């Protein structure tokens, strides 16, 4: 007989509004109050388990107990992720699809992306020299849109750059906003899916011949375990699952710049301490700043964990932000301190800005290495290849916006290239 204990529980009717009102810290606040890595609450009109901390994350990524099919709320699918993509798959189907994504992530392909990115940064920086001031976040979104499309083998004309950047950004900027802004998100998704779907058709009928190592080629010709090509709609969703999040790295670049401005002592160390310090800085930006707030799954069976009974078919939420700020894992968790990564004992479940567990065997972010690479390249540019002034501006960020961003979006003036 297993011994059952009552799971800590937040009482009351439905707490969805509290999640929206309190924002990123909602789950950690409850976990600290109840001193627990797991508690039960009611959100989206249903009972839900909330997991966080190292032990909670480890449980969440146990694929014998949780599935992703139908876990993501529909409004999120209709804007951010699309439907029937890798995020919603389980078991063998997921493994096959995830292998397809990870096949793009070789060091050689990351180098190709780096070269494109450096080139577009350089061109933009030249343009900035003749401007009074720039909004860094907006500029970087455009740089990353050009980089992502070219890297993915997706043709993009100069006159399409502005609209495409805006539509891709709408997918992650408007997901969690209230209408009519949300409707712009659904509209952008429809447009983008139609666009990419046509390109997949053209690849398949031979009208368009992207390089064989590119996303567009690989995804258009990928055959699953039973030898079937993906539906055109699904192929479009998956190509967007590459180019959208590359553009979203702009949010981390805005926070990187915010950190350079707010923590001049840490910025100074980059100049005196060399390349390892860049890696610590990037990791600390990913830990410290709020981005992907939480992830959802559904229990596949009844089971007991640490004495707590879990019921089958129950929504379960992983607290990403709170795990990265968990005082049980991180000393002075609310301080920006890159050197903490100097002697960090690497664990797949304590540092989870882009999900935890395993890339191939689980749902951990397929683009984590791209993200880190892009952030390193941009940090180097900001520190070593540009000079700029920082006019008075509002650098705060609002913890109740998903995703959030420094309010000013980072304004630079007097931008000059130093190399
Ligand atoms: C999944 C965060 C960038 C592609 C995820 C997940 C998170 C995440 C939290 C879900 C993990 C889970 O389900 O347990 C982020 C953040 C990024 C980022 C904060 C910064 C911008 C990227 C990039 C790419 C990418 C650059 C591709 C080039 C994916 C894909 C998945 C995913 C394909 C689905 C994986 C699966 O379901 O197996 N990401 N990501 N992401 N990410 Fe990212
Ligand atoms: C991407 O996949 O494009 C990168 C990260 C985008 C983050 C957007 C976060 C706001 C949406 C909240 C979703 C909650 C999921 C249950």
Coordinates of N, CA, C and O in Angstrom, one line a residue, residues 122-292:
X122 N 26.2 43.9 -39.5 CA 27.2 44.8 -40.0 C 26.5 45.8 -41.0 O 26.6 47.0 -40.9
X123 N 25.7 45.3 -41.9 CA 24.9 46.2 -42.8 C 24.0 47.1 -42.1 O 23.9 48.3 -42.4
X124 N 23.3 46.6 -41.1 CA 22.4 47.4 -40.3 C 23.1 48.5 -39.5 O 22.7 49.7 -39.5
X125 N 24.2 48.1 -39.0 CA 25.0 49.1 -38.2 C 25.5 50.2 -39.0 O 25.5 51.4 -38.6
X126 N 25.8 49.9 -40.3 CA 26.2 51.0 -41.2 C 25.1 52.0 -41.4 O 25.2 53.2 -41.3
X127 N 23.9 51.4 -41.5 CA 22.7 52.3 -41.7 C 22.4 53.1 -40.4 O 22.1 54.3 -40.5
X128 N 22.6 52.5 -39.2 CA 22.4 53.2 -38.0 C 23.2 54.5 -37.8 O 22.9 55.4 -37.1
X129 N 24.4 54.4 -38.4 CA 25.4 55.6 -38.3 C 24.7 56.9 -38.8 O 25.1 57.9 -38.3
X130 N 23.8 56.8 -39.8 CA 23.2 58.0 -40.3 C 21.9 58.3 -39.7 O 21.1 59.1 -40.1
X131 N 21.5 57.6 -38.6 CA 20.2 57.8 -37.9 C 20.4 58.5 -36.6 O 21.4 58.3 -35.9
X132 N 19.5 59.3 -36.2 CA 19.6 60.0 -34.9 C 19.6 59.0 -33.7 O 20.4 59.1 -32.8
X133 N 18.6 58.1 -33.8 CA 18.6 57.1 -32.8 C 17.9 55.8 -33.4 O 17.2 55.9 -34.4
X134 N 18.1 54.7 -32.7 CA 17.5 53.5 -33.1 C 16.7 52.8 -32.0 O 17.1 53.1 -30.8
X135 N 15.7 52.0 -32.3 CA 15.0 51.2 -31.3 C 15.6 49.8 -31.5 O 15.3 49.1 -32.5
X136 N 16.5 49.4 -30.6 CA 17.3 48.2 -30.8 C 16.4 46.9 -31.1 O 16.6 46.1 -32.0
X137 N 15.4 46.8 -30.3 CA 14.5 45.6 -30.4 C 13.9 45.5 -31.8 O 13.9 44.4 -32.4
X138 N 13.4 46.6 -32.3 CA 12.8 46.6 -33.7 C 13.9 46.3 -34.7 O 13.6 45.5 -35.7
X139 N 15.1 46.8 -34.6 CA 16.1 46.6 -35.6 C 16.6 45.1 -35.6 O 16.8 44.5 -36.6
X140 N 16.7 44.6 -34.4 CA 17.2 43.2 -34.2 C 16.2 42.2 -34.8 O 16.5 41.2 -35.4
X141 N 14.9 42.5 -34.6 CA 13.8 41.6 -35.1 C 14.0 41.5 -36.6 O 13.9 40.4 -37.2
X142 N 14.3 42.6 -37.3 CA 14.5 42.6 -38.7 C 15.7 41.9 -39.2 O 15.7 41.1 -40.1
X143 N 16.8 42.2 -38.4 CA 18.1 41.4 -38.7 C 17.8 39.9 -38.6 O 18.3 39.1 -39.5
X144 N 17.1 39.5 -37.6 CA 16.9 38.1 -37.3 C 16.0 37.5 -38.3 O 16.1 36.3 -38.7
X145 N 15.0 38.3 -38.8 CA 14.1 37.8 -39.8 C 14.8 37.5 -41.1 O 14.7 36.4 -41.7
X146 N 15.7 38.5 -41.5 CA 16.5 38.2 -42.7 C 17.4 37.0 -42.6 O 17.5 36.1 -43.4
X147 N 18.1 36.9 -41.4 CA 19.0 35.8 -41.1 C 18.2 34.5 -41.1 O 18.7 33.5 -41.8
X148 N 17.1 34.4 -40.4 CA 16.3 33.2 -40.3 C 15.8 32.7 -41.7 O 16.0 31.5 -42.0
X149 N 15.3 33.6 -42.5 CA 14.7 33.2 -43.7 C 15.8 32.7 -44.7 O 15.7 31.6 -45.3
X150 N 16.9 33.4 -44.7 CA 18.0 33.0 -45.6 C 18.6 31.7 -45.2 O 18.8 30.7 -45.9
X151 N 18.8 31.5 -43.8 CA 19.3 30.3 -43.3 C 18.4 29.1 -43.6 O 18.8 28.0 -43.9
X152 N 17.1 29.3 -43.5 CA 16.1 28.3 -43.7 C 15.8 28.0 -45.2 O 15.0 27.1 -45.5
X153 N 16.4 28.7 -46.1 CA 16.2 28.5 -47.5 C 14.9 29.1 -48.0 O 14.4 28.7 -49.1
X154 N 14.3 30.0 -47.2 CA 13.0 30.7 -47.6 C 13.3 32.0 -48.3 O 13.9 32.9 -47.7
X155 N 12.9 32.1 -49.6 CA 13.2 33.3 -50.3 C 12.4 34.5 -49.8 O 11.3 34.3 -49.5
X156 N 13.1 35.6 -49.6 CA 12.5 36.8 -49.1 C 13.0 38.0 -49.9 O 14.1 38.3 -49.9
X157 N 12.0 38.7 -50.5 CA 12.4 39.9 -51.3 C 12.5 41.1 -50.3 O 11.9 41.1 -49.3
X158 N 13.4 42.0 -50.7 CA 13.6 43.2 -49.9 C 12.3 43.9 -49.5 O 12.1 44.2 -48.3
X159 N 11.3 44.0 -50.4 CA 10.1 44.7 -50.1 C 9.2 43.8 -49.2 O 8.1 44.3 -48.8
X160 N 9.5 42.6 -49.0 CA 8.7 41.7 -48.1 C 9.2 41.7 -46.6 O 8.6 41.2 -45.7
X161 N 10.4 42.3 -46.4 CA 11.1 42.2 -45.1 C 10.3 42.8 -44.0 O 10.0 42.1 -43.0
X162 N 9.8 44.0 -44.2 CA 9.1 44.7 -43.1 C 7.8 43.9 -42.7 O 7.6 43.7 -41.5
X163 N 7.0 43.6 -43.7 CA 5.7 42.9 -43.3 C 6.0 41.5 -42.7 O 5.3 41.1 -41.8
X164 N 7.0 40.8 -43.3 CA 7.2 39.4 -42.8 C 7.7 39.5 -41.3 O 7.3 38.7 -40.5
X165 N 8.6 40.5 -41.1 CA 9.1 40.7 -39.7 C 7.9 40.9 -38.7 O 7.8 40.3 -37.7
X166 N 7.0 41.8 -39.2 CA 5.9 42.2 -38.3 C 5.0 41.0 -38.1 O 4.6 40.7 -37.0
X167 N 4.7 40.2 -39.2 CA 3.8 39.0 -39.0 C 4.5 38.0 -38.1 O 3.8 37.4 -37.2
X168 N 5.8 37.7 -38.3 CA 6.5 36.7 -37.4 C 6.5 37.2 -36.0 O 6.2 36.4 -35.1
X169 N 6.7 38.5 -35.8 CA 6.7 39.0 -34.4 C 5.3 38.9 -33.7 O 5.2 38.6 -32.5
X170 N 4.3 39.2 -34.5 CA 2.9 39.1 -34.0 C 2.7 37.7 -33.4 O 1.9 37.6 -32.4
X171 N 3.3 36.7 -33.9 CA 3.0 35.3 -33.4 C 3.4 35.2 -31.9 O 2.8 34.5 -31.1
X172 N 4.6 35.8 -31.5 CA 4.9 35.7 -30.1 C 4.6 36.9 -29.3 O 4.4 36.8 -28.1
X173 N 4.3 38.1 -30.0 CA 4.0 39.3 -29.2 C 2.5 39.3 -28.9 O 2.1 39.9 -27.9
X174 N 1.6 38.7 -29.7 CA 0.2 38.9 -29.5 C -0.5 37.6 -29.0 O -1.7 37.6 -28.8
X175 N 0.2 36.5 -28.7 CA -0.3 35.3 -28.3 C -1.2 35.5 -27.0 O -2.3 34.9 -26.9
X176 N -0.7 36.2 -26.1 CA -1.3 36.3 -24.8 C -2.0 37.6 -24.6 O -2.3 38.0 -23.4
X177 N -2.2 38.4 -25.6 CA -2.9 39.7 -25.4 C -4.4 39.5 -25.7 O -4.9 38.6 -26.3
X178 N -5.1 40.5 -25.2 CA -6.6 40.5 -25.4 C -7.0 41.1 -26.7 O -6.3 42.0 -27.2
X179 N -8.1 40.7 -27.3 CA -8.5 41.2 -28.6 C -8.6 42.7 -28.5 O -8.9 43.2 -27.5
X180 N -8.5 43.5 -29.6 CA -8.3 42.9 -31.0 C -6.9 42.6 -31.4 O -6.6 42.1 -32.4
X181 N -6.0 42.8 -30.4 CA -4.6 42.6 -30.7 C -4.3 41.1 -31.0 O -3.6 40.7 -31.9
X182 N -5.0 40.2 -30.3 CA -4.9 38.8 -30.5 C -5.3 38.4 -31.9 O -4.7 37.5 -32.5
X183 N -6.4 39.1 -32.4 CA -6.8 38.8 -33.8 C -5.8 39.1 -34.8 O -5.7 38.4 -35.8
X184 N -5.0 40.1 -34.6 CA -3.8 40.4 -35.5 C -2.9 39.2 -35.5 O -2.3 38.8 -36.5
X185 N -2.7 38.5 -34.4 CA -1.9 37.3 -34.3 C -2.4 36.2 -35.1 O -1.7 35.6 -35.9
X186 N -3.7 35.9 -35.0 CA -4.3 34.8 -35.8 C -4.2 35.2 -37.3 O -4.0 34.3 -38.1
X187 N -4.4 36.4 -37.6 CA -4.3 36.9 -39.0 C -2.9 36.7 -39.6 O -2.7 36.1 -40.7
X188 N -1.9 37.1 -38.8 CA -0.5 36.9 -39.2 C -0.2 35.4 -39.4 O 0.5 35.0 -40.3
X189 N -0.7 34.5 -38.5 CA -0.4 33.1 -38.6 C -1.0 32.6 -40.0 O -0.4 31.9 -40.7
X190 N -2.2 33.0 -40.3 CA -2.9 32.5 -41.5 C -2.0 32.9 -42.7 O -1.8 32.1 -43.6
X191 N -1.6 34.2 -42.7 CA -0.8 34.7 -43.8 C 0.5 33.9 -44.0 O 0.9 33.5 -45.1
X192 N 1.2 33.7 -42.9 CA 2.5 33.1 -42.9 C 2.3 31.6 -43.3 O 3.1 31.1 -44.1
X193 N 1.3 30.9 -42.8 CA 1.2 29.5 -43.1 C 0.9 29.4 -44.6 O 1.4 28.5 -45.3
X194 N 0.0 30.2 -45.2 CA -0.3 30.2 -46.6 C 1.0 30.4 -47.5 O 1.2 29.7 -48.4
X195 N 1.8 31.4 -47.0 CA 3.0 31.7 -47.7 C 4.0 30.5 -47.8 O 4.4 30.1 -48.8
X196 N 4.2 29.9 -46.6 CA 5.2 28.8 -46.5 C 4.6 27.6 -47.2 O 5.3 26.8 -47.9
X197 N 3.3 27.4 -47.1 CA 2.6 26.2 -47.7 C 2.9 26.2 -49.2 O 3.2 25.2 -49.9
X198 N 2.8 27.4 -49.8 CA 3.0 27.6 -51.3 C 4.4 27.2 -51.6 O 4.7 26.6 -52.6
X199 N 5.4 27.7 -50.7 CA 6.8 27.4 -51.0 C 7.0 25.8 -50.9 O 7.8 25.3 -51.7
X200 N 6.4 25.2 -50.0 CA 6.5 23.7 -49.9 C 6.0 23.0 -51.1 O 6.7 22.1 -51.7
X201 N 4.9 23.5 -51.6 CA 4.3 23.0 -52.9 C 5.3 23.2 -54.0 O 5.6 22.3 -54.8
X202 N 5.9 24.4 -54.1 CA 6.9 24.7 -55.2 C 8.1 23.8 -55.1 O 8.7 23.4 -56.1
X203 N 8.6 23.5 -53.8 CA 9.7 22.6 -53.7 C 9.3 21.2 -54.2 O 10.1 20.6 -54.9
X204 N 8.1 20.8 -53.8 CA 7.7 19.4 -54.2 C 7.5 19.3 -55.7 O 7.7 18.2 -56.2
X205 N 7.1 20.4 -56.3 CA 6.8 20.2 -57.8 C 8.0 20.7 -58.6 O 8.0 20.8 -59.8
X206 N 9.1 21.0 -57.9 CA 10.4 21.3 -58.6 C 10.6 22.7 -59.1 O 11.6 23.1 -59.7
X207 N 9.6 23.6 -58.8 CA 9.7 25.0 -59.2 C 10.7 25.8 -58.4 O 11.3 26.7 -58.8
X208 N 10.9 25.3 -57.1 CA 11.8 26.0 -56.2 C 12.8 24.9 -55.7 O 12.5 23.8 -55.3
X209 N 14.1 25.3 -55.8 CA 15.2 24.4 -55.4 C 16.1 24.9 -54.3 O 17.2 25.4 -54.6
X210 N 15.6 24.9 -53.1 CA 16.5 25.4 -52.0 C 17.7 24.4 -51.8 O 17.6 23.3 -52.2
X211 N 18.8 24.9 -51.2 CA 19.9 24.0 -50.9 C 19.4 22.9 -50.0 O 18.6 23.0 -49.2
X212 N 20.1 21.7 -50.2 CA 19.6 20.5 -49.5 C 19.8 20.5 -48.0 O 19.2 19.7 -47.3
X213 N 20.7 21.4 -47.5 CA 20.9 21.4 -46.1 C 19.9 22.4 -45.4 O 19.9 22.5 -44.1
X214 N 19.0 23.0 -46.1 CA 18.2 24.1 -45.5 C 16.9 23.5 -44.9 O 16.4 22.4 -45.3
X215 N 16.3 24.2 -44.0 CA 15.0 23.8 -43.3 C 14.0 23.5 -44.4 O 13.3 22.5 -44.3
X216 N 13.8 24.5 -45.3 CA 12.7 24.3 -46.3 C 12.9 23.0 -47.1 O 11.9 22.3 -47.3
X217 N 14.1 22.7 -47.5 CA 14.3 21.5 -48.2 C 14.1 20.2 -47.4 O 13.3 19.4 -47.7
X218 N 14.7 20.2 -46.2 CA 14.7 19.1 -45.3 C 13.2 18.8 -44.9 O 12.8 17.6 -44.9
X219 N 12.5 19.8 -44.5 CA 11.1 19.6 -44.1 C 10.2 19.3 -45.2 O 9.2 18.5 -45.0
X220 N 10.4 19.8 -46.4 CA 9.5 19.5 -47.5 C 9.7 18.0 -47.9 O 8.7 17.4 -48.4
X221 N 10.9 17.5 -47.7 CA 11.1 16.1 -48.2 C 11.2 15.1 -47.0 O 11.5 13.9 -47.3
X222 N 10.9 15.5 -45.8 CA 11.0 14.6 -44.7 C 9.9 13.5 -44.8 O 8.8 13.8 -45.0
X223 N 10.4 12.2 -44.6 CA 9.4 11.1 -44.6 C 9.4 10.5 -43.2 O 10.4 10.3 -42.6
X224 N 8.2 10.3 -42.6 CA 8.1 9.8 -41.3 C 8.4 8.3 -41.3 O 8.8 7.7 -42.3
X225 N 8.1 7.6 -40.1 CA 8.5 6.2 -39.9 C 7.8 5.3 -40.9 O 8.3 4.2 -41.2
X226 N 6.6 5.7 -41.4 CA 6.0 4.9 -42.4 C 6.1 5.4 -43.8 O 5.4 5.1 -44.8
X227 N 7.1 6.3 -44.0 CA 7.5 6.7 -45.4 C 6.6 7.8 -46.0 O 6.7 8.1 -47.2
X228 N 5.8 8.5 -45.1 CA 4.9 9.5 -45.6 C 5.5 10.9 -45.5 O 6.1 11.2 -44.5
X229 N 5.3 11.7 -46.5 CA 5.6 13.2 -46.4 C 4.6 13.8 -45.5 O 3.5 13.4 -45.3
X230 N 5.0 14.9 -44.8 CA 4.1 15.7 -44.0 C 3.0 16.3 -44.9 O 3.3 16.7 -46.0
X231 N 1.8 16.5 -44.3 CA 0.8 17.4 -45.0 C 1.5 18.8 -45.2 O 2.2 19.2 -44.4
X232 N 1.1 19.4 -46.3 CA 1.6 20.7 -46.6 C 1.4 21.7 -45.4 O 2.3 22.5 -45.1
X233 N 0.2 21.6 -44.8 CA -0.1 22.5 -43.7 C 0.9 22.3 -42.5 O 1.3 23.2 -41.8
X234 N 1.1 21.0 -42.2 CA 2.0 20.7 -41.1 C 3.4 21.1 -41.4 O 4.1 21.7 -40.6
X235 N 3.9 20.9 -42.7 CA 5.2 21.3 -43.1 C 5.4 22.8 -42.9 O 6.4 23.3 -42.4
X236 N 4.3 23.6 -43.2 CA 4.4 25.0 -43.0 C 4.5 25.4 -41.6 O 5.3 26.3 -41.2
X237 N 3.7 24.7 -40.7 CA 3.8 25.0 -39.3 C 5.2 24.7 -38.8 O 5.7 25.5 -38.0
X238 N 5.8 23.6 -39.2 CA 7.1 23.3 -38.7 C 8.2 24.3 -39.2 O 9.1 24.6 -38.5
X239 N 8.1 24.7 -40.5 CA 9.1 25.7 -41.0 C 9.0 27.0 -40.1 O 10.0 27.6 -39.7
X240 N 7.7 27.3 -39.8 CA 7.5 28.5 -39.0 C 8.0 28.3 -37.5 O 8.4 29.2 -36.9
X241 N 8.1 27.0 -37.1 CA 8.6 26.7 -35.8 C 10.2 26.9 -35.8 O 10.8 26.8 -34.7
X242 N 10.8 27.1 -36.9 CA 12.2 27.5 -37.0 C 12.3 29.0 -37.1 O 13.1 29.6 -36.4
X243 N 11.6 29.6 -38.1 CA 11.9 31.0 -38.3 C 11.3 31.9 -37.3 O 11.9 32.9 -36.9
X244 N 10.1 31.6 -36.8 CA 9.5 32.4 -35.7 C 10.4 32.6 -34.5 O 10.7 33.7 -34.1
X245 N 10.8 31.4 -33.9 CA 11.6 31.6 -32.6 C 13.0 32.2 -32.9 O 13.5 32.8 -31.9
X246 N 13.5 32.1 -34.1 CA 14.8 32.8 -34.3 C 14.6 34.3 -34.2 O 15.3 35.1 -33.6
X247 N 13.4 34.8 -34.7 CA 13.1 36.2 -34.6 C 12.8 36.6 -33.1 O 13.2 37.7 -32.6
X248 N 12.3 35.6 -32.4 CA 12.0 35.9 -31.0 C 13.2 36.1 -30.1 O 13.1 36.6 -29.0
X249 N 14.4 35.6 -30.6 CA 15.6 35.8 -29.8 C 15.8 37.3 -29.6 O 16.5 37.7 -28.7
X250 N 15.2 38.2 -30.5 CA 15.3 39.6 -30.3 C 14.9 40.1 -28.9 O 15.5 41.0 -28.4
X251 N 14.0 39.3 -28.3 CA 13.6 39.7 -26.9 C 14.8 39.5 -25.9 O 15.1 40.3 -25.1
X252 N 15.5 38.3 -26.1 CA 16.7 38.1 -25.3 C 17.8 39.2 -25.6 O 18.6 39.5 -24.7
X253 N 17.9 39.6 -26.9 CA 18.9 40.6 -27.2 C 18.5 42.0 -26.5 O 19.4 42.7 -26.0
X254 N 17.3 42.3 -26.5 CA 16.8 43.5 -25.8 C 17.2 43.4 -24.3 O 17.7 44.4 -23.7
X255 N 17.0 42.2 -23.7 CA 17.4 42.1 -22.3 C 18.9 42.0 -22.1 O 19.4 42.5 -21.1
X256 N 19.6 41.5 -23.1 CA 21.1 41.5 -23.0 C 21.6 43.0 -23.0 O 22.4 43.3 -22.1
X257 N 21.0 43.8 -23.8 CA 21.4 45.2 -23.8 C 21.0 45.9 -22.5 O 21.7 46.7 -21.9
X258 N 19.8 45.5 -22.0 CA 19.3 46.1 -20.7 C 20.4 45.7 -19.6 O 20.7 46.6 -18.8
X259 N 20.8 44.5 -19.6 CA 21.8 44.1 -18.6 C 23.1 44.8 -18.7 O 23.7 45.2 -17.7
X260 N 23.6 45.0 -20.0 CA 24.8 45.8 -20.2 C 24.7 47.2 -19.6 O 25.6 47.7 -19.0
X261 N 23.5 47.8 -19.8 CA 23.3 49.2 -19.3 C 23.1 49.2 -17.8 O 23.7 50.0 -17.0
X262 N 22.3 48.2 -17.2 CA 22.0 48.2 -15.8 C 23.1 47.7 -14.9 O 23.2 48.0 -13.7
X263 N 24.0 46.9 -15.5 CA 25.0 46.2 -14.6 C 26.4 46.5 -15.3 O 27.1 45.6 -15.8
X264 N 26.9 47.8 -15.2 CA 28.1 48.2 -15.8 C 29.3 47.4 -15.3 O 30.3 47.1 -16.1
X265 N 29.3 46.9 -14.0 CA 30.4 46.1 -13.5 C 30.5 44.8 -14.2 O 31.6 44.3 -14.5
X266 N 29.4 44.2 -14.6 CA 29.4 42.9 -15.3 C 29.8 43.2 -16.7 O 30.5 42.3 -17.3
X267 N 29.4 44.3 -17.3 CA 29.8 44.6 -18.7 C 31.3 44.8 -18.8 O 31.9 44.3 -19.7
X268 N 31.9 45.4 -17.8 CA 33.3 45.6 -17.7 C 34.1 44.3 -17.7 O 35.1 44.2 -18.4
X269 N 33.5 43.3 -17.0 CA 34.2 42.0 -16.9 C 34.3 41.4 -18.3 O 35.2 40.6 -18.5
X270 N 33.4 41.7 -19.2 CA 33.5 41.1 -20.5 C 34.7 41.5 -21.2 O 35.3 40.8 -22.0
X271 N 35.1 42.7 -21.0 CA 36.3 43.3 -21.6 C 37.6 42.7 -21.0 O 38.5 42.4 -21.7
X272 N 37.6 42.6 -19.7 CA 38.8 42.2 -19.0 C 39.0 40.6 -18.9 O 40.1 40.1 -18.8
X273 N 37.9 39.9 -18.9 CA 38.0 38.5 -18.5 C 37.9 37.5 -19.7 O 38.0 36.3 -19.5
X274 N 37.5 37.9 -20.9 CA 37.6 37.0 -22.0 C 36.4 36.2 -22.3 O 35.3 36.4 -21.7
X275 N 36.6 35.2 -23.1 CA 35.4 34.5 -23.8 C 34.5 33.8 -22.9 O 33.3 33.7 -23.1
X276 N 35.0 33.1 -21.8 CA 34.1 32.4 -20.9 C 33.1 33.3 -20.3 O 32.0 32.9 -20.1
X277 N 33.5 34.5 -20.0 CA 32.6 35.5 -19.4 C 31.4 35.8 -20.3 O 30.3 36.0 -19.8
X278 N 31.6 35.7 -21.6 CA 30.5 35.9 -22.5 C 29.4 34.8 -22.4 O 28.2 35.1 -22.4
X279 N 29.9 33.6 -22.2 CA 29.0 32.5 -22.0 C 28.3 32.6 -20.7 O 27.0 32.4 -20.7
X280 N 29.0 33.0 -19.6 CA 28.3 33.2 -18.3 C 27.2 34.3 -18.5 O 26.1 34.2 -17.9
X281 N 27.6 35.4 -19.2 CA 26.6 36.5 -19.3 C 25.4 36.1 -20.0 O 24.2 36.3 -19.6
X282 N 25.6 35.3 -21.1 CA 24.4 34.9 -21.9 C 23.5 33.9 -21.1 O 22.3 34.0 -21.1
X283 N 24.2 33.0 -20.4 CA 23.4 32.1 -19.5 C 22.6 32.8 -18.5 O 21.5 32.5 -18.2
X284 N 23.3 33.8 -17.9 CA 22.6 34.6 -16.8 C 21.4 35.4 -17.4 O 20.4 35.5 -16.7
X285 N 21.6 35.9 -18.6 CA 20.4 36.6 -19.2 C 19.3 35.6 -19.4 O 18.1 35.9 -19.1
X286 N 19.6 34.4 -19.8 CA 18.5 33.4 -20.0 C 17.9 33.0 -18.7 O 16.7 32.6 -18.6
X287 N 18.7 33.0 -17.6 CA 18.1 32.6 -16.3 C 17.3 33.7 -15.7 O 16.2 33.5 -15.2
X288 N 17.9 34.9 -15.7 CA 17.4 36.0 -14.9 C 16.1 36.7 -15.5 O 15.2 37.0 -14.7
X289 N 16.1 36.9 -16.8 CA 15.0 37.7 -17.4 C 13.8 36.7 -17.7 O 14.0 35.6 -18.1
X290 N 12.6 37.3 -17.5 CA 11.4 36.5 -17.8 C 11.2 36.3 -19.3 O 11.3 37.3 -20.0
X291 N 10.9 35.1 -19.7 CA 10.5 35.0 -21.2 C 9.4 33.9 -21.3 O 8.2 34.3 -21.1
X292 N 9.7 32.7 -21.6 CA 8.7 31.7 -21.7 C 8.2 31.4 -20.3 O 9.0 30.9 -19.5

